Amino acid sequence: MLRARGTWIWRAEAILLAILAFLYPSVGLSQQDGAPAAGEVQANEAAPKLTGVRLRVPLPIKGTVDTDVKQSLQKLLSRLTDKDPRPVVILELEGKPNGQTRGSEFERSLALARFLTSKEATRLKTVAFLKGPIEGHAVLIPLACEQIVMHPDAQLGNAGIDEPIISDTMRRAYQEIAGFRCVLPPELALGMLDPALEIYRVNGRRFVDGTEYARMKADGEVATSDKLNAQGQLLLLTANQLRQDLQLISHVTEDTRQLATLLGIPENQLTQDIALDREWKAAQFRMDGEISNRMVQRTALSIQDAVSQGTNFVLIDLKSPGGDPVACENMINFLLGLPDSVHTVALITDEATSNASLIAMACDEIAIAPNASLGGPGSYAYTDQGRRDLEKYLATISPEAGRSWSVWGAMNDPNLEVFRYQRPGTTLTKYLSVAEAEKLPNADQWQQGELITQAGIPLQLTGKQALDWSIADSDASSITDITRRYGLPDELEEPKQNWAHQFVEILASPSLAFFCLFIGVIAMISEFKAPGIGVPGFVAALCFGLFFWSRFLNGTAGWLEAMLFVGGIVFILMEVLVLPGFGIFGLGGGLMVITAVVLAMQTFIWPTTDYELEQVPYSLASILVLFSAFIAALVFAKHILPRTPYLNESILEAPDEETMEEIRRRETIVDLTHLIGTTGQAVTMLRPGGKAKIGHEIVNVTSDGDVIQPGDKVEVVEVRGNYAIVRRKV
């Protein structure tokens, strides 16, 4: 008996040890991770960390809109596992004024609404975000969502505006969809559909039609009441009415950034629009090296050409230490100006430092490798004024980019302080400057935390930090990671430049600019030397036009430089042909020409940074080209042009000694010395040569410097051969 008892005890101990061995890893892991306190558990349960995506619903709902939206949602559902939390899907419906979004088909709108209320879609938390007036049967979509959020200018109603007759089928459908979610009471939905109904709010929170209202009033059940619409008029409610008066919708907000905050979703998770997940046509573009106007021009032209051919997925492989600030700003503006149907992804596998990081900010999605560098010191450092201008610019584009601007500003401004802000009771965290934090909606609900920047050092993040802080959107170490995530081919097409792009590339090269400048100056001086032919003048105009066009394509020249150059040429011509004097117009015109050429070679007036100092040699080279061309033109005009067929006939070549002696001998035949000291009247304008009547004679005269108008009195001061030198008689 004792032996049997000992055997059972041994077996029980063995079973107990096995149970402890099985439970030990779980216990160990719990101890290692640290069991949360009771208060922490409650806080986490009160504010779960949600994930979210956006889905634009095109209006009106007709054609294949309903099936396209369902396919996008089904693809999202296929990616979810049983352990994943319910993602928030924000269905964006943007109505336009003047009824442009009416015309939604009842059957298709109802089919989409029933899918949103189906068992399959319960894995998603659906939120309708309404912008502008939402009318017609598109009203069924927000009725089918779990939550409605509206823009301040949005309206909801007029559901039956496209229907001449409201059928019982339509009434039952609206009751079914509205009754399933109960976001808006079915009575309100019917009031939006059927103009024959009058809708009343009774006793604060109850909504009834006219028949029920009459019964309640007769029974004495009505304490307070409001009539929401008159008979024959469809119900149309504004965001303010639904939120403040009726208290039926959860929030009123202006954009998706504020909406993300209100819903407790990290805003970077709302950058991807899953509606674009249907049919991808992708292309890859590289931005490798210092950012320059030439690189931006080439990339922008290639992207624009690809988008015009149907590309809707643009992958920018960004590897740059920064560069020209004007070029970076041009690239940002270009990316933000692309159609909403084009999804842009910035891939950073190495570095995007200095202002190159701002190009990533302008993309819809930022994919970064964990060891990559984002922001921090690079090729360009902004001046104090440049930093202030940059922060104003980033604050302006921040709503369009859908990102907070403070971190991106700190990546280029070592003096900008950025703090960690948290919303108590939630898991929401933002990294903001004080200036941006003060402009947050419900700014008093955000608590300032630790300073994340260091004074005097631009903020630089690793890829892992950027992902942890929700600055970047996804982890990708190569292009393959992007293609697999979106179901794209392993090798993306990299568009090749066509002949037009190659021609622009040649025009934008500095060597061609210098060549055009050199030939233009030679041709211009040749035209002055041989007036009337026109060929050198035409060549000069062509060369100068190409020069400024190339600089314009390179982003360094504009109307100011062109106007300075043209003005300088005009002043030089005035000095040579119209107002010969002390050279003020000629000197000023020459300075204007030099200034225009120098400014056309750079984007700054005076260098203040290392990057700008590197551009100075190009500006100095342009001045050297000008002087070299001037000297070459003089040599050409003196030694080559006189021996050139056809052109030599138009040149006034200086006479040799024998010819000069003969000219002097012939001039002595006419003696005008008796006219010295006498006065007369100018017959023609003297500038400086012309004719004057001295006594009874009309002789050839030359002014001593001033331009003399016809009829002015003149005095002969000197005689040279057969013409006299005159001066205006005062």
XYZ file of C-alpha atoms in Angstrom:
730
model
C 0.000 0.000 0.000
C 2.788 2.361 0.955
C 4.618 1.391 -2.205
C 1.599 2.216 -4.390
C 1.127 5.479 -2.541
C 4.790 6.399 -3.181
C 4.354 5.616 -6.870
C 1.359 8.007 -7.173
C 3.252 10.745 -5.342
C 6.211 10.323 -7.721
C 3.904 10.506 -10.708
C 2.187 13.644 -9.362
C 5.539 15.332 -8.807
C 6.636 14.463 -12.356
C 3.429 15.927 -13.770
C 3.866 19.098 -11.660
C 7.461 19.520 -12.864
C 6.335 19.104 -16.483
C 3.668 21.786 -16.010
C 6.198 24.164 -14.440
C 8.683 23.508 -17.258
C 5.978 24.287 -19.810
C 4.962 27.512 -18.062
C 8.489 28.703 -17.281
C 9.238 30.417 -20.673
C 6.012 32.411 -20.465
C 6.726 33.412 -16.879
C 10.293 34.286 -17.752
C 9.247 36.435 -20.667
C 6.671 38.208 -18.538
C 9.272 38.957 -15.896
C 11.783 40.048 -18.511
C 9.384 42.435 -20.253
C 7.994 43.698 -16.973
C 4.372 43.173 -16.134
C 2.418 46.369 -16.503
C 0.809 47.929 -13.509
C -2.929 47.905 -13.170
C -3.173 51.563 -14.034
C -1.036 51.051 -17.148
C -3.256 48.216 -18.339
C -6.313 50.403 -17.981
C -4.620 53.234 -19.834
C -3.638 50.959 -22.698
C -7.137 49.522 -22.883
C -8.612 53.027 -22.844
C -6.404 54.221 -25.687
C -5.341 51.351 -27.965
C -2.833 52.133 -30.648
C -4.812 52.069 -33.863
C -3.587 51.872 -37.417
C -5.319 53.627 -40.265
C -5.468 54.086 -44.015
C -7.283 56.460 -46.330
C -9.575 55.545 -49.177
C -10.945 58.168 -51.541
C -14.422 57.312 -52.823
C -14.939 58.989 -56.224
C -18.219 60.827 -56.650
C -20.732 60.286 -58.141
C -20.952 56.566 -57.440
C -21.546 55.008 -60.826
C -19.758 52.810 -63.332
C -17.278 50.604 -61.438
C -16.799 52.841 -58.404
C -18.533 50.443 -56.005
C -16.594 47.381 -57.180
C -13.289 49.279 -57.171
C -13.816 50.419 -53.569
C -14.837 46.912 -52.496
C -11.764 45.399 -54.154
C -9.498 47.853 -52.334
C -11.097 47.000 -48.998
C -10.942 43.261 -49.708
C -7.228 43.521 -50.484
C -6.735 45.255 -47.156
C -8.720 42.539 -45.398
C -6.632 39.830 -47.061
C -3.492 41.245 -45.435
C -4.921 41.101 -41.913
C -4.355 38.251 -39.502
C -6.521 37.269 -36.556
C -4.057 38.941 -34.192
C -4.032 42.303 -35.966
C -6.117 45.107 -34.454
C -8.989 46.538 -36.459
C -7.506 49.141 -38.785
C -9.323 52.424 -39.182
C -10.375 53.025 -42.796
C -11.194 56.652 -43.512
C -13.523 56.871 -46.494
C -13.033 60.337 -47.981
C -16.018 61.730 -49.894
C -15.396 65.141 -51.398
C -18.404 66.904 -52.847
C -18.215 69.924 -55.095
C -20.594 72.898 -55.166
C -23.332 73.463 -57.733
C -24.445 69.863 -57.660
C -21.451 68.511 -59.560
C -21.343 65.343 -57.436
C -25.008 64.394 -57.780
C -25.989 61.480 -59.978
C -24.909 58.503 -57.829
C -26.729 55.340 -58.900
C -28.999 53.869 -56.222
C -28.118 50.225 -56.868
C -24.348 50.777 -56.801
C -24.503 53.027 -53.746
C -26.639 50.461 -51.915
C -24.298 47.608 -52.902
C -21.314 49.448 -51.464
C -23.251 50.404 -48.317
C -24.304 46.777 -47.744
C -20.691 45.648 -48.096
C -19.653 48.201 -45.450
C -22.278 46.757 -43.084
C -21.503 43.120 -43.942
C -19.898 40.606 -41.596
C -16.774 40.633 -43.766
C -16.257 44.349 -43.193
C -16.613 44.136 -39.403
C -12.824 43.580 -39.294
C -12.526 47.250 -40.294
C -13.454 50.354 -38.348
C -14.993 52.599 -40.999
C -15.012 56.388 -40.649
C -16.636 58.644 -43.257
C -14.829 61.967 -43.736
C -17.102 64.319 -45.670
C -15.822 67.367 -47.560
C -18.229 69.714 -49.287
C -21.910 68.883 -50.006
C -22.636 65.134 -50.129
C -25.949 64.716 -51.960
C -27.829 62.058 -53.877
C -27.580 58.369 -53.059
C -23.923 58.842 -52.014
C -25.531 59.631 -48.618
C -25.818 55.859 -48.105
C -22.034 55.546 -47.702
C -21.653 57.678 -44.541
C -24.842 56.086 -43.170
C -23.108 52.692 -43.476
C -19.977 53.765 -41.583
C -19.378 53.464 -37.851
C -18.447 57.113 -37.491
C -18.974 60.353 -39.423
C -16.512 63.255 -39.402
C -17.202 66.382 -41.446
C -15.280 69.347 -42.776
C -16.653 72.685 -41.478
C -17.973 73.442 -44.982
C -19.526 70.000 -45.538
C -23.231 69.222 -45.853
C -25.134 65.944 -45.817
C -28.597 65.324 -47.266
C -30.751 65.786 -50.383
C -30.477 62.022 -50.916
C -33.523 61.845 -53.191
C -32.660 64.861 -55.290
C -32.053 62.753 -58.425
C -35.268 60.727 -58.114
C -38.627 61.909 -59.511
C -40.432 59.207 -57.490
C -39.309 57.655 -54.189
C -40.110 53.939 -54.189
C -40.755 51.715 -51.179
C -37.556 49.832 -52.060
C -35.534 52.986 -51.562
C -37.275 53.758 -48.252
C -36.590 50.250 -46.912
C -32.953 50.445 -48.048
C -32.345 53.731 -46.236
C -34.071 52.408 -43.101
C -31.975 49.233 -43.269
C -28.591 50.948 -43.661
C -29.266 53.753 -41.177
C -30.798 51.320 -38.671
C -27.793 48.988 -38.832
C -25.255 51.592 -37.675
C -27.595 54.081 -35.983
C -24.993 56.813 -36.524
C -27.855 58.896 -37.884
C -31.417 57.922 -36.940
C -33.425 56.235 -39.734
C -35.984 59.075 -39.537
C -33.311 61.592 -40.569
C -32.215 59.329 -43.426
C -35.806 59.127 -44.673
C -36.136 62.896 -44.383
C -33.092 63.253 -46.621
C -34.651 60.840 -49.130
C -38.374 61.648 -49.248
C -39.557 65.269 -49.705
C -43.066 64.273 -48.571
C -41.849 63.791 -44.990
C -41.560 66.422 -42.282
C -38.946 65.599 -39.640
C -39.117 66.856 -36.059
C -36.732 66.655 -33.141
C -38.791 65.929 -30.047
C -37.697 66.246 -26.438
C -34.066 66.859 -27.396
C -32.909 63.445 -28.702
C -35.840 61.779 -30.491
C -36.528 62.205 -34.221
C -39.947 61.502 -35.712
C -41.869 62.182 -38.913
C -44.928 64.406 -39.122
C -47.442 61.615 -38.495
C -45.706 60.393 -35.346
C -45.226 63.972 -34.182
C -48.957 64.639 -34.470
C -49.765 61.511 -32.437
C -47.241 62.371 -29.704
C -48.531 65.903 -29.480
C -52.107 64.692 -29.203
C -51.094 62.320 -26.375
C -49.229 65.104 -24.571
C -45.806 63.462 -24.978
C -44.108 66.506 -26.546
C -42.215 68.761 -24.146
C -39.941 70.488 -26.688
C -39.768 70.193 -30.433
C -37.911 71.556 -33.467
C -39.005 71.264 -37.072
C -35.984 70.324 -39.199
C -37.534 70.610 -42.664
C -40.760 71.672 -44.308
C -42.933 69.325 -46.334
C -41.778 69.201 -49.946
C -38.211 70.023 -48.965
C -35.433 67.441 -48.629
C -33.445 67.470 -45.428
C -29.935 68.940 -45.818
C -27.819 69.328 -42.665
C -24.559 71.209 -42.210
C -21.575 70.056 -40.172
C -22.382 72.618 -37.493
C -25.994 71.388 -37.195
C -25.001 67.726 -36.947
C -22.218 68.359 -34.426
C -23.384 71.179 -32.185
C -27.160 71.305 -32.532
C -28.065 67.643 -33.004
C -24.864 66.110 -31.535
C -24.954 63.200 -33.960
C -21.431 63.227 -35.437
C -18.229 62.859 -33.482
C -15.956 65.563 -34.905
C -15.634 68.516 -37.240
C -12.123 68.906 -38.672
C -10.400 70.583 -41.595
C -7.906 67.974 -42.823
C -6.655 64.419 -42.364
C -3.837 65.534 -40.042
C -6.330 66.864 -37.520
C -8.525 63.828 -38.118
C -5.625 61.483 -37.343
C -5.083 63.298 -34.061
C -8.764 63.162 -33.144
C -8.969 59.443 -33.903
C -5.747 58.640 -32.045
C -3.886 57.460 -35.142
C -0.232 58.333 -35.917
C -0.599 60.748 -38.803
C 2.072 59.040 -40.920
C -0.207 55.982 -41.147
C -2.724 58.022 -43.139
C -0.316 58.891 -45.936
C -1.167 55.883 -48.073
C -4.366 55.903 -50.070
C -5.325 52.266 -50.601
C -7.576 53.256 -53.480
C -4.401 53.394 -55.540
C -3.793 49.757 -54.771
C -5.770 48.587 -57.799
C -3.726 48.874 -60.958
C -0.148 50.087 -60.517
C 1.946 51.414 -63.335
C 5.259 52.156 -61.664
C 8.478 53.869 -62.680
C 11.766 54.479 -60.884
C 13.762 57.725 -60.844
C 17.195 58.279 -59.316
C 18.417 61.413 -57.580
C 22.013 60.513 -56.771
C 24.525 63.208 -55.792
C 24.292 66.892 -54.982
C 20.960 68.481 -55.737
C 21.296 70.923 -58.633
C 18.891 72.720 -60.903
C 20.045 70.485 -63.728
C 19.240 67.305 -61.757
C 15.839 68.641 -60.692
C 14.992 69.749 -64.213
C 15.946 66.346 -65.618
C 14.021 64.409 -62.953
C 10.922 66.591 -63.130
C 10.748 66.339 -66.921
C 11.105 62.557 -66.769
C 8.393 62.203 -64.109
C 6.064 64.532 -65.968
C 6.546 62.563 -69.162
C 5.937 59.246 -67.356
C 2.775 60.520 -65.637
C 1.407 61.722 -68.976
C 1.826 58.132 -70.218
C -0.203 56.677 -67.345
C 2.337 56.126 -64.565
C 0.621 56.367 -61.154
C 3.414 55.058 -58.905
C 6.600 57.138 -58.753
C 9.561 55.730 -56.814
C 12.371 58.222 -56.184
C 15.623 56.542 -55.181
C 17.087 59.407 -53.140
C 20.771 59.445 -52.218
C 22.033 62.974 -51.715
C 23.966 65.183 -49.270
C 21.802 68.184 -50.241
C 22.587 71.042 -52.586
C 21.083 74.085 -54.224
C 18.201 75.371 -52.026
C 16.307 76.823 -54.989
C 16.529 73.486 -56.813
C 15.287 71.615 -53.723
C 12.335 73.975 -53.377
C 11.496 73.556 -57.063
C 11.497 69.780 -56.666
C 9.275 69.969 -53.582
C 6.768 72.182 -55.368
C 6.772 69.841 -58.357
C 6.067 66.755 -56.222
C 3.300 68.476 -54.277
C 1.756 69.608 -57.558
C 1.411 66.095 -59.000
C -2.162 64.767 -59.393
C -3.700 63.003 -56.391
C -3.896 59.822 -58.452
C -0.076 59.588 -58.495
C 1.471 57.898 -55.448
C 5.031 59.036 -54.731
C 7.502 57.067 -52.613
C 10.925 58.304 -51.492
C 13.351 55.416 -50.923
C 16.360 56.241 -48.726
C 18.860 53.420 -48.369
C 21.992 55.492 -47.688
C 21.563 59.188 -46.902
C 19.333 62.169 -47.519
C 21.040 64.865 -45.488
C 20.720 68.633 -45.322
C 17.972 70.000 -47.569
C 17.776 66.773 -49.601
C 15.638 65.451 -46.735
C 12.945 67.974 -47.659
C 12.385 66.205 -50.980
C 11.402 63.104 -49.012
C 8.990 65.203 -46.957
C 7.087 66.107 -50.131
C 6.453 62.463 -51.071
C 3.327 60.535 -50.094
C 5.405 57.808 -48.474
C 8.934 57.626 -47.060
C 10.592 54.199 -47.078
C 13.940 54.085 -45.299
C 16.593 51.524 -44.379
C 17.300 51.185 -40.627
C 20.931 52.294 -41.009
C 20.260 55.190 -43.387
C 20.724 58.836 -42.400
C 17.962 61.426 -42.641
C 18.746 65.109 -42.177
C 21.767 66.600 -40.478
C 24.851 68.383 -41.891
C 25.368 68.123 -45.633
C 26.410 70.089 -48.694
C 24.353 73.172 -47.910
C 23.928 75.210 -44.729
C 21.270 77.911 -44.570
C 22.021 81.432 -43.391
C 20.040 82.921 -40.498
C 17.642 84.623 -42.890
C 17.488 81.489 -45.023
C 16.460 79.444 -41.973
C 13.645 81.825 -41.149
C 12.452 81.759 -44.740
C 12.723 77.956 -44.800
C 10.585 77.543 -41.676
C 7.883 79.824 -43.106
C 7.953 77.829 -46.326
C 7.714 74.468 -44.506
C 4.826 75.728 -42.367
C 3.032 76.758 -45.563
C 3.423 73.416 -47.361
C 2.963 71.264 -44.244
C -0.823 70.814 -44.634
C -0.430 69.825 -48.288
C 2.427 67.448 -47.507
C 0.454 65.960 -44.620
C 3.411 66.106 -42.228
C 4.483 68.204 -39.258
C 7.195 70.623 -40.324
C 9.231 71.076 -37.140
C 11.426 67.969 -37.421
C 12.199 68.723 -41.067
C 13.068 72.289 -40.177
C 15.386 71.106 -37.396
C 17.213 68.881 -39.893
C 18.402 72.098 -41.577
C 18.300 74.617 -38.721
C 20.663 73.852 -35.817
C 18.943 76.486 -33.663
C 15.377 75.209 -33.969
C 14.244 73.484 -30.785
C 11.949 70.490 -31.145
C 10.234 68.804 -28.196
C 8.424 65.539 -27.712
C 4.726 66.224 -27.145
C 2.318 63.657 -25.766
C -1.411 63.595 -25.282
C -2.113 62.292 -21.765
C -4.259 59.186 -21.648
C -3.334 58.175 -25.200
C -0.365 56.729 -27.044
C -0.146 59.722 -29.390
C 3.253 61.382 -29.683
C 4.356 64.311 -31.837
C 7.707 66.030 -32.311
C 7.067 69.747 -32.608
C 8.543 73.166 -32.097
C 6.754 75.494 -29.714
C 5.481 77.557 -32.658
C 3.849 74.560 -34.330
C 2.538 73.102 -31.065
C 0.681 76.329 -30.285
C -1.264 76.023 -33.554
C -2.468 72.470 -32.939
C -6.213 71.940 -32.576
C -6.851 71.531 -28.841
C -3.272 72.612 -28.163
C -3.922 72.641 -24.411
C -4.407 68.858 -24.506
C -0.802 68.257 -25.564
C 1.906 68.080 -22.919
C 5.458 69.190 -23.720
C 8.150 66.642 -22.939
C 11.881 66.307 -23.465
C 13.963 68.335 -25.921
C 15.132 66.083 -28.783
C 17.478 68.533 -30.537
C 20.926 69.776 -29.587
C 21.855 73.438 -29.834
C 24.144 74.208 -32.771
C 23.721 70.777 -34.443
C 21.153 70.022 -37.152
C 18.897 67.114 -36.231
C 19.966 63.835 -37.841
C 17.974 60.613 -37.513
C 18.840 57.066 -38.358
C 16.319 55.093 -40.327
C 15.315 53.212 -37.172
C 14.711 56.457 -35.287
C 12.709 57.889 -38.165
C 10.491 54.795 -38.157
C 10.121 54.709 -34.362
C 9.178 58.389 -34.289
C 6.732 57.973 -37.207
C 8.760 60.425 -39.322
C 9.205 57.742 -41.994
C 6.402 55.434 -43.075
C 7.927 52.055 -43.866
C 11.083 49.979 -43.588
C 12.831 49.197 -46.885
C 16.464 48.311 -47.498
C 16.141 48.012 -51.254
C 13.813 48.608 -54.155
C 12.800 44.950 -53.934
C 11.193 45.579 -50.542
C 8.978 48.232 -52.136
C 8.054 46.145 -55.166
C 7.069 43.139 -53.047
C 4.956 45.265 -50.716
C 2.972 46.734 -53.593
C 2.983 43.681 -55.840
C 5.146 45.334 -58.492
C 7.693 43.741 -60.846
C 11.084 43.113 -59.225
C 12.769 45.524 -61.629
C 11.014 48.818 -62.148
C 11.225 50.686 -65.401
C 13.624 53.627 -65.325
C 12.394 55.956 -68.104
C 15.032 56.940 -70.625
C 15.382 60.469 -71.871
C 13.909 61.193 -75.267
C 15.500 63.543 -77.773
C 13.654 66.550 -76.322
C 14.993 65.867 -72.831
C 18.495 65.303 -74.212
C 18.308 68.603 -76.091
C 17.301 70.344 -72.855
C 20.219 68.638 -71.102
C 22.632 69.989 -73.720
C 21.140 73.462 -73.449
C 21.459 73.427 -69.660
C 25.158 72.525 -69.679
C 27.554 75.325 -68.590
C 29.902 74.602 -71.507
C 27.200 75.442 -74.047
C 26.316 78.569 -72.087
C 29.923 79.773 -72.201
C 30.174 78.952 -75.906
C 27.007 80.911 -76.730
C 28.237 83.830 -74.649
C 31.629 83.851 -76.364
C 30.248 83.682 -79.911
C 27.495 86.189 -79.074
C 29.939 88.883 -77.973
C 32.117 88.380 -81.073
C 29.074 88.564 -83.357
C 27.738 91.680 -81.623
C 31.013 93.597 -81.977
C 31.282 92.425 -85.577
C 27.841 93.888 -86.240
C 28.981 97.224 -84.806
C 32.052 97.100 -87.031
C 30.112 96.193 -90.193
C 26.624 97.689 -89.803
C 23.949 96.896 -92.328
C 24.880 93.280 -93.133
C 22.671 91.805 -90.338
C 24.257 88.334 -90.235
C 26.484 89.036 -87.189
C 23.535 90.717 -85.445
C 21.315 87.701 -86.080
C 24.012 85.334 -84.773
C 24.479 87.525 -81.690
C 20.738 87.543 -80.938
C 20.568 83.755 -81.414
C 23.551 83.084 -79.143
C 22.348 85.394 -76.367
C 18.869 83.869 -76.596
C 20.295 80.360 -76.239
C 22.468 81.499 -73.339
C 19.557 82.856 -71.293
C 17.312 79.962 -72.296
C 19.914 77.484 -71.047
C 20.234 79.415 -67.794
C 16.453 79.510 -67.460
C 16.273 75.734 -67.932
C 18.997 75.399 -65.328
C 16.928 77.468 -62.917
C 19.480 80.270 -62.425
C 18.074 82.951 -64.716
C 14.748 84.726 -64.993
C 13.216 87.911 -66.330
C 15.449 90.117 -64.171
C 18.663 88.857 -65.763
C 17.205 89.068 -69.280
C 15.966 92.633 -68.732
C 19.312 93.707 -67.300
C 21.112 92.308 -70.323
C 18.770 93.886 -72.888
C 18.889 97.199 -71.040
C 22.675 97.125 -71.015
C 22.836 96.513 -74.782
C 20.409 99.404 -75.387
C 22.555 101.764 -73.318
C 25.698 100.726 -75.200
C 23.953 101.383 -78.526
C 22.807 104.785 -77.282
C 26.393 105.630 -76.351
C 27.719 104.578 -79.736
C 25.003 105.855 -82.050
C 22.858 108.467 -80.332
C 24.461 110.208 -77.381
C 28.253 110.204 -77.702
C 29.695 111.918 -74.683
C 31.638 111.026 -71.576
C 30.827 107.257 -71.713
C 28.283 107.140 -68.845
C 25.731 105.158 -70.880
C 28.427 102.904 -72.302
C 29.997 102.209 -68.902
C 26.631 101.700 -67.214
C 25.430 99.437 -70.012
C 28.589 97.354 -69.822
C 28.144 96.906 -66.052
C 24.519 95.892 -66.576
C 25.555 93.269 -69.131
C 28.233 91.840 -66.818
C 25.807 91.812 -63.866
C 23.162 90.008 -65.923
C 25.613 87.345 -67.052
C 26.958 86.784 -63.519
C 23.480 86.523 -61.991
C 22.446 84.135 -64.756
C 25.192 81.733 -63.657
C 24.121 81.570 -59.980
C 21.087 81.719 -57.676
C 22.553 84.129 -55.125
C 23.933 87.676 -55.129
C 26.809 87.272 -52.678
C 28.184 83.882 -51.541
C 27.634 83.101 -47.862
C 27.928 79.291 -47.696
C 30.379 76.653 -48.846
C 27.969 75.521 -51.566
C 27.648 79.050 -52.925
C 31.421 79.530 -52.818
C 31.752 76.453 -55.012
C 29.559 78.171 -57.613
C 31.678 81.356 -57.683
C 34.260 79.975 -60.171
C 31.484 79.558 -62.745
C 30.507 83.199 -62.311
C 34.125 84.332 -62.588
C 34.530 82.145 -65.648
C 31.601 83.948 -67.280
C 33.350 87.309 -66.778
C 36.554 85.837 -68.201
C 34.597 84.597 -71.217
C 33.167 88.082 -71.753
C 36.577 89.748 -71.797
C 38.102 86.964 -73.868
C 35.300 87.312 -76.398
C 35.788 91.102 -76.485
C 39.506 90.748 -77.228
C 38.837 88.009 -79.778
C 36.218 90.221 -81.439
C 38.684 93.104 -81.773
C 41.292 90.797 -83.320
C 38.672 89.309 -85.612
C 37.419 92.725 -86.719
C 40.919 94.054 -87.400
C 42.678 91.108 -89.020
C 40.062 88.587 -90.221
C 36.918 90.491 -91.103
C 38.649 92.756 -93.660
C 39.790 89.649 -95.558
C 36.423 87.930 -95.442
C 34.576 87.906 -98.803
C 31.357 89.943 -98.949
C 31.798 91.250 -95.393
C 34.961 93.214 -96.157
C 33.053 95.457 -98.570
C 30.990 96.924 -95.734
C 33.943 97.771 -93.487
C 35.352 101.280 -93.359
C 39.018 100.371 -93.355
C 41.497 102.978 -92.079
C 43.457 104.632 -95.026
C 47.215 104.253 -95.335
C 49.708 107.192 -95.285
C 49.593 107.887 -99.041
C 45.815 107.980 -99.031
C 45.784 110.284 -96.039
C 48.198 112.685 -97.731
C 46.038 112.773 -100.854
C 42.967 113.457 -98.746
C 44.716 116.331 -96.988
C 45.854 117.761 -100.376
C 42.323 117.664 -101.730
C 40.903 119.222 -98.604
C 43.220 122.233 -98.893
C 41.629 123.182 -102.243
C 38.614 124.510 -100.323
C 39.572 127.261 -97.851
C 37.047 128.079 -95.167
C 39.341 129.919 -92.761
C 37.450 133.160 -93.357
C 34.461 131.694 -91.552
C 36.252 131.393 -88.184
C 34.413 133.503 -85.606
C 31.326 133.977 -87.717
C 27.893 132.757 -86.711
C 25.163 130.985 -88.554
C 22.260 128.560 -88.207
C 22.166 124.743 -88.230
C 20.256 123.427 -91.220
C 20.249 119.767 -90.158
C 20.685 118.040 -86.818
C 24.361 117.915 -85.871
C 25.208 114.600 -84.154
C 27.945 115.485 -84.640
C 28.105 115.992 -88.434
C 25.657 117.855 -90.641
C 25.125 121.108 -92.541
C 24.864 124.740 -91.428
C 24.216 128.066 -93.152
C 27.116 130.451 -92.413
C 26.451 133.836 -93.984
C 25.206 133.045 -97.482
C 26.989 129.647 -97.689
C 25.794 126.177 -96.713
C 28.824 124.228 -95.606
C 29.602 120.872 -94.020
C 30.105 121.288 -90.301
C 30.799 119.120 -87.284
C 29.723 119.834 -83.730
C 32.455 119.974 -81.129
C 30.599 117.411 -78.984
C 27.028 118.508 -78.291
C 24.015 117.466 -80.311
C 22.634 120.611 -82.041
C 19.053 120.792 -83.237
C 18.055 122.324 -86.638
C 17.575 126.098 -86.338
C 19.983 126.526 -83.407
C 22.564 129.324 -83.729
C 26.161 128.134 -84.132
C 29.605 129.750 -84.180
C 32.585 128.545 -86.238
C 35.503 127.886 -83.904
C 37.862 125.960 -86.203
C 38.314 124.921 -89.829
C 39.672 121.570 -90.990
C 39.953 121.300 -94.754
C 36.508 121.478 -96.339
C 34.455 121.394 -93.164
C 34.149 123.625 -90.126
C 33.964 122.855 -86.402
C 31.047 124.698 -84.801
C 29.777 125.286 -81.298
C 26.281 126.193 -80.148
C 25.923 129.982 -79.856
C 24.401 130.924 -76.515
